[in-house]
Amino acid sequence: MASGVKPRVKVPKTAAAGETITIKTLISHKMESGQRKDGDGNLIPRSIINRFVVDFNGQNVIDVTLEPAISTNPYFQFDATVPETGEFQFTWYDDDGSVYETAKPISVS
Amino acid sequence: MQLTRRDLLAMASAGMAATAFGALPALASMTDDEIAKITGGAELGEGALTVTAPEIAENGNTVPIEVSAPGAVMVAVFADGNPTPAVVSFKFGPLNPSHAAATRVRLAKTQNVVAIAQMEDGSFQKAQANVKVTIGGCGG
């Protein structure tokens, strides 16, 4: 399931040095839990995003391990400290080996 | 032997009670097993860790939850009524000031959402919230 996966991330464009900002992320993914059955009663195999990592200039912000109990289109909201101008790196790891990446720059004024 | 209606009712309710009591502890102990795997059987404290979840969730497919644990390095969340209890685990990096995170989870039925936090000093904390689920979120 690598089709139609679209990451969306909300990060402020500017911040004061050392300021705490709130980041919201959402990635469109059906997160098939492996518990559902199709019309013929066969189990639909599990296909989820199992890991989500956020780094800022190489320093880790949050590292999330996802299980099948996470809803469709996994959403996360968390805080981050911005020490300097730089870039947030967002990485999602799919069960099928795909890696989805996106980045957001932020400037410290 | 002739069965009266009264006998049938008594048998049916006894059966239902047995299933209810048989199933619940099994699932709850699965959660306890998972927790013990993380903590190694250590004592679970309380205090810094909080779990925020709605009291009533109409749709079990997407229930917003939030954990907040100042001073924690890791928070794991479990749902004791789900077919697999593990839900999510957060590891907080050096650039995370609040050690809090919010997400949306699937809950199969009315149950407890249990969070375990590993604190910086290596101790563990536990917090839980009961969520009443109107429509379960496990398909099938």
CSV table of C-alpha atoms in Angstrom, one decimal:
chain,number,residue,atom,x,y,z
A,1,MET,CA,0.0,0.0,0.0
A,2,ALA,CA,2.2,2.7,-1.2
A,3,SER,CA,-0.4,4.6,-3.3
A,4,GLY,CA,-2.0,7.8,-2.3
A,5,VAL,CA,0.2,8.3,0.8
A,6,LYS,CA,0.4,12.0,1.4
A,7,PRO,CA,2.1,13.5,4.4
A,8,ARG,CA,0.8,16.8,5.8
A,9,VAL,CA,2.7,18.8,8.4
A,10,LYS,CA,2.0,22.0,10.1
A,11,VAL,CA,5.0,23.9,11.5
A,12,PRO,CA,5.2,27.7,12.1
A,13,LYS,CA,7.5,29.5,9.7
A,14,THR,CA,9.3,31.5,12.3
A,15,ALA,CA,10.0,31.3,16.0
A,16,ALA,CA,12.1,33.0,18.7
A,17,ALA,CA,15.3,31.2,19.8
A,18,GLY,CA,14.5,28.5,22.3
A,19,GLU,CA,10.7,28.9,21.8
A,20,THR,CA,8.4,25.9,22.2
A,21,ILE,CA,6.3,25.3,19.1
A,22,THR,CA,3.5,22.9,18.5
A,23,ILE,CA,3.7,20.6,15.5
A,24,LYS,CA,0.8,18.7,13.9
A,25,THR,CA,1.3,15.9,11.4
A,26,LEU,CA,-1.1,13.8,9.5
A,27,ILE,CA,-0.3,11.2,6.8
A,28,SER,CA,-3.0,9.6,4.6
A,29,HIS,CA,-2.7,5.9,5.0
A,30,LYS,CA,-5.4,3.3,5.5
A,31,MET,CA,-3.6,1.5,8.4
A,32,GLU,CA,-5.1,-1.9,7.7
A,33,SER,CA,-5.1,-3.5,11.1
A,34,GLY,CA,-4.9,-7.2,10.1
A,35,GLN,CA,-8.1,-7.8,12.1
A,36,ARG,CA,-10.7,-7.1,9.4
A,37,LYS,CA,-12.1,-9.6,6.9
A,38,ASP,CA,-13.1,-9.1,3.3
A,39,GLY,CA,-16.4,-10.1,1.8
A,40,ASP,CA,-15.3,-13.8,1.5
A,41,GLY,CA,-14.3,-14.0,5.1
A,42,ASN,CA,-10.6,-13.9,4.4
A,43,LEU,CA,-8.4,-11.9,6.7
A,44,ILE,CA,-7.1,-8.7,5.1
A,45,PRO,CA,-3.3,-8.7,5.8
A,46,ARG,CA,-1.9,-6.1,8.1
A,47,SER,CA,-0.4,-3.0,6.3
A,48,ILE,CA,0.4,-0.1,8.6
A,49,ILE,CA,3.0,2.6,9.2
A,50,ASN,CA,5.0,1.2,12.1
A,51,ARG,CA,7.4,4.0,12.9
A,52,PHE,CA,7.4,7.8,12.8
A,53,VAL,CA,10.4,9.9,13.6
A,54,VAL,CA,10.9,13.7,13.8
A,55,ASP,CA,14.4,15.2,13.9
A,56,PHE,CA,15.5,18.9,13.9
A,57,ASN,CA,19.0,19.5,12.5
A,58,GLY,CA,19.9,15.9,13.4
A,59,GLN,CA,18.6,16.0,16.9
A,60,ASN,CA,15.7,13.9,17.8
A,61,VAL,CA,12.3,15.4,18.8
A,62,ILE,CA,10.1,12.3,19.0
A,63,ASP,CA,10.2,8.7,17.9
A,64,VAL,CA,6.9,6.9,17.8
A,65,THR,CA,6.2,3.2,17.4
A,66,LEU,CA,2.8,2.6,15.9
A,67,GLU,CA,0.7,-0.5,16.4
A,68,PRO,CA,-2.4,-1.6,14.4
A,69,ALA,CA,-4.6,0.2,17.0
A,70,ILE,CA,-3.6,3.6,15.5
A,71,SER,CA,-6.5,5.1,13.5
A,72,THR,CA,-6.6,5.5,9.7
A,73,ASN,CA,-4.6,8.5,8.6
A,74,PRO,CA,-2.3,8.6,11.6
A,75,TYR,CA,-2.3,12.0,13.3
A,76,PHE,CA,0.2,13.3,15.9
A,77,GLN,CA,0.5,16.5,17.8
A,78,PHE,CA,3.5,17.3,20.0
A,79,ASP,CA,5.8,20.1,21.0
A,80,ALA,CA,9.4,21.0,20.0
A,81,THR,CA,12.0,23.4,21.1
A,82,VAL,CA,13.6,25.5,18.3
A,83,PRO,CA,17.2,26.4,19.3
A,84,GLU,CA,18.3,27.8,15.9
A,85,THR,CA,17.3,28.2,12.3
A,86,GLY,CA,17.0,24.8,10.7
A,87,GLU,CA,14.8,22.1,9.3
A,88,PHE,CA,12.4,19.6,10.7
A,89,GLN,CA,12.7,16.2,9.1
A,90,PHE,CA,9.7,13.9,9.3
A,91,THR,CA,10.0,10.3,8.4
A,92,TRP,CA,7.3,7.6,8.3
A,93,TYR,CA,8.2,3.9,7.9
A,94,ASP,CA,5.7,1.6,6.2
A,95,ASP,CA,5.3,-2.2,6.8
A,96,ASP,CA,6.0,-2.8,3.1
A,97,GLY,CA,9.4,-1.1,3.4
A,98,SER,CA,8.4,2.3,1.9
A,99,VAL,CA,9.7,5.4,3.6
A,100,TYR,CA,7.8,8.6,3.4
A,101,GLU,CA,9.7,11.8,4.1
A,102,THR,CA,9.0,15.4,4.3
A,103,ALA,CA,10.8,18.5,5.7
A,104,LYS,CA,9.8,21.9,6.9
A,105,PRO,CA,12.3,24.8,7.4
A,106,ILE,CA,11.9,27.2,10.3
A,107,SER,CA,13.8,30.4,10.8
A,108,VAL,CA,14.7,31.9,14.1
A,109,SER,CA,14.4,35.7,14.2
B,1,MET,CA,-35.5,-34.5,31.5
B,2,GLN,CA,-37.9,-31.8,30.7
B,3,LEU,CA,-36.6,-28.3,30.6
B,4,THR,CA,-38.8,-25.5,31.9
B,5,ARG,CA,-38.4,-22.0,30.7
B,6,ARG,CA,-37.0,-21.0,34.1
B,7,ASP,CA,-34.3,-23.6,33.7
B,8,LEU,CA,-33.4,-22.4,30.3
B,9,LEU,CA,-33.1,-18.8,31.5
B,10,ALA,CA,-31.0,-19.8,34.4
B,11,MET,CA,-28.6,-21.7,32.2
B,12,ALA,CA,-28.4,-19.0,29.6
B,13,SER,CA,-27.6,-16.3,32.2
B,14,ALA,CA,-25.0,-18.5,33.9
B,15,GLY,CA,-23.4,-19.1,30.5
B,16,MET,CA,-23.3,-15.4,29.7
B,17,ALA,CA,-21.8,-14.6,33.1
B,18,ALA,CA,-19.2,-17.3,32.6
B,19,THR,CA,-18.2,-15.9,29.2
B,20,ALA,CA,-18.1,-12.3,30.5
B,21,PHE,CA,-15.9,-13.2,33.4
B,22,GLY,CA,-13.8,-15.6,31.4
B,23,ALA,CA,-13.0,-13.2,28.6
B,24,LEU,CA,-12.3,-10.0,30.6
B,25,PRO,CA,-9.5,-11.2,32.9
B,26,ALA,CA,-7.8,-12.8,29.9
B,27,LEU,CA,-7.6,-9.6,28.0
B,28,ALA,CA,-6.6,-7.6,31.0
B,29,SER,CA,-3.8,-10.0,31.8
B,30,MET,CA,-2.5,-9.7,28.2
B,31,THR,CA,-2.1,-5.9,28.9
B,32,ASP,CA,-0.4,-6.8,32.3
B,33,ASP,CA,2.0,-9.1,30.4
B,34,GLU,CA,2.9,-6.4,28.0
B,35,ILE,CA,3.4,-3.9,30.8
B,36,ALA,CA,5.6,-6.4,32.7
B,37,LYS,CA,7.7,-6.9,29.6
B,38,ILE,CA,8.6,-3.2,29.6
B,39,THR,CA,8.9,-2.6,33.3
B,40,GLY,CA,10.4,-6.0,34.3
B,41,GLY,CA,7.9,-6.2,37.1
B,42,ALA,CA,9.0,-3.0,38.7
B,43,GLU,CA,6.7,-1.0,41.0
B,44,LEU,CA,4.4,1.4,39.2
B,45,GLY,CA,4.2,4.9,40.7
B,46,GLU,CA,1.8,7.7,39.9
B,47,GLY,CA,2.0,11.5,39.6
B,48,ALA,CA,3.6,13.1,36.6
B,49,LEU,CA,1.9,10.9,34.0
B,50,THR,CA,-1.6,11.8,32.7
B,51,VAL,CA,-3.8,10.3,30.1
B,52,THR,CA,-6.5,12.4,28.5
B,53,ALA,CA,-9.3,10.6,26.7
B,54,PRO,CA,-12.9,11.3,26.1
B,55,GLU,CA,-15.3,9.7,28.6
B,56,ILE,CA,-17.6,8.6,25.8
B,57,ALA,CA,-16.4,7.9,22.3
B,58,GLU,CA,-19.1,7.5,19.7
B,59,ASN,CA,-16.8,6.1,17.1
B,60,GLY,CA,-14.2,3.6,18.3
B,61,ASN,CA,-12.4,3.9,15.0
B,62,THR,CA,-10.9,7.2,15.9
B,63,VAL,CA,-10.7,8.2,19.6
B,64,PRO,CA,-8.5,11.2,20.4
B,65,ILE,CA,-6.1,10.5,23.2
B,66,GLU,CA,-3.3,12.6,24.8
B,67,VAL,CA,-0.5,11.6,27.1
B,68,SER,CA,1.6,14.0,29.1
B,69,ALA,CA,4.5,13.0,31.2
B,70,PRO,CA,7.0,15.6,32.2
B,71,GLY,CA,10.3,13.9,33.0
B,72,ALA,CA,9.6,10.8,31.1
B,73,VAL,CA,11.8,9.3,28.4
B,74,MET,CA,9.2,6.9,27.0
B,75,VAL,CA,5.5,6.5,27.2
B,76,ALA,CA,3.7,3.3,26.0
B,77,VAL,CA,0.0,3.2,25.6
B,78,PHE,CA,-2.2,0.1,25.9
B,79,ALA,CA,-5.9,-0.6,25.4
B,80,ASP,CA,-6.9,-3.6,27.6
B,81,GLY,CA,-10.0,-4.5,25.6
B,82,ASN,CA,-8.4,-4.6,22.1
B,83,PRO,CA,-7.4,-7.9,20.4
B,84,THR,CA,-3.8,-6.7,20.6
B,85,PRO,CA,-3.3,-4.5,23.6
B,86,ALA,CA,-0.3,-2.4,22.4
B,87,VAL,CA,-1.4,0.9,20.9
B,88,VAL,CA,1.6,3.2,20.5
B,89,SER,CA,4.8,4.2,22.2
B,90,PHE,CA,6.5,7.6,22.2
B,91,LYS,CA,10.2,8.2,22.8
B,92,PHE,CA,10.9,11.8,23.6
B,93,GLY,CA,14.1,13.3,22.2
B,94,PRO,CA,16.3,16.1,23.6
B,95,LEU,CA,14.4,18.8,21.6
B,96,ASN,CA,11.0,17.8,23.1
B,97,PRO,CA,10.2,20.2,26.0
B,98,SER,CA,6.8,19.1,27.2
B,99,HIS,CA,7.0,15.3,26.8
B,100,ALA,CA,3.4,15.2,25.7
B,101,ALA,CA,1.8,13.9,22.5
B,102,ALA,CA,-1.7,13.5,21.1
B,103,THR,CA,-2.9,11.0,18.5
B,104,ARG,CA,-6.0,9.1,17.5
B,105,VAL,CA,-6.5,5.4,18.3
B,106,ARG,CA,-8.9,2.5,17.6
B,107,LEU,CA,-10.8,1.0,20.5
B,108,ALA,CA,-12.7,-2.2,20.0
B,109,LYS,CA,-15.1,-1.7,22.9
B,110,THR,CA,-15.6,0.1,26.2
B,111,GLN,CA,-12.3,-0.3,28.1
B,112,ASN,CA,-9.4,1.3,29.9
B,113,VAL,CA,-6.6,3.1,28.1
B,114,VAL,CA,-3.5,2.5,30.1
B,115,ALA,CA,-0.3,4.4,29.8
B,116,ILE,CA,3.1,3.4,31.2
B,117,ALA,CA,5.9,6.0,31.4
B,118,GLN,CA,9.5,5.3,32.0
B,119,MET,CA,11.0,8.2,33.9
B,120,GLU,CA,14.5,9.7,33.6
B,121,ASP,CA,15.6,8.0,36.8
B,122,GLY,CA,14.5,4.6,35.5
B,123,SER,CA,11.3,4.3,37.6
B,124,PHE,CA,7.9,3.6,36.0
B,125,GLN,CA,4.6,5.4,36.3
B,126,LYS,CA,1.1,4.3,35.3
B,127,ALA,CA,-2.1,6.1,34.5
B,128,GLN,CA,-5.3,5.1,33.0
B,129,ALA,CA,-8.6,6.4,31.6
B,130,ASN,CA,-11.8,4.6,31.0
B,131,VAL,CA,-13.5,5.2,27.7
B,132,LYS,CA,-17.0,4.1,26.9
B,133,VAL,CA,-17.2,3.2,23.2
B,134,THR,CA,-20.5,3.3,21.4
B,135,ILE,CA,-19.4,1.7,18.1
B,136,GLY,CA,-16.3,-0.5,18.2
B,137,GLY,CA,-13.4,0.2,15.9
B,138,CYS,CA,-12.0,-3.2,14.8
B,139,GLY,CA,-14.1,-3.9,11.7
B,140,GLY,CA,-14.9,-7.5,11.1
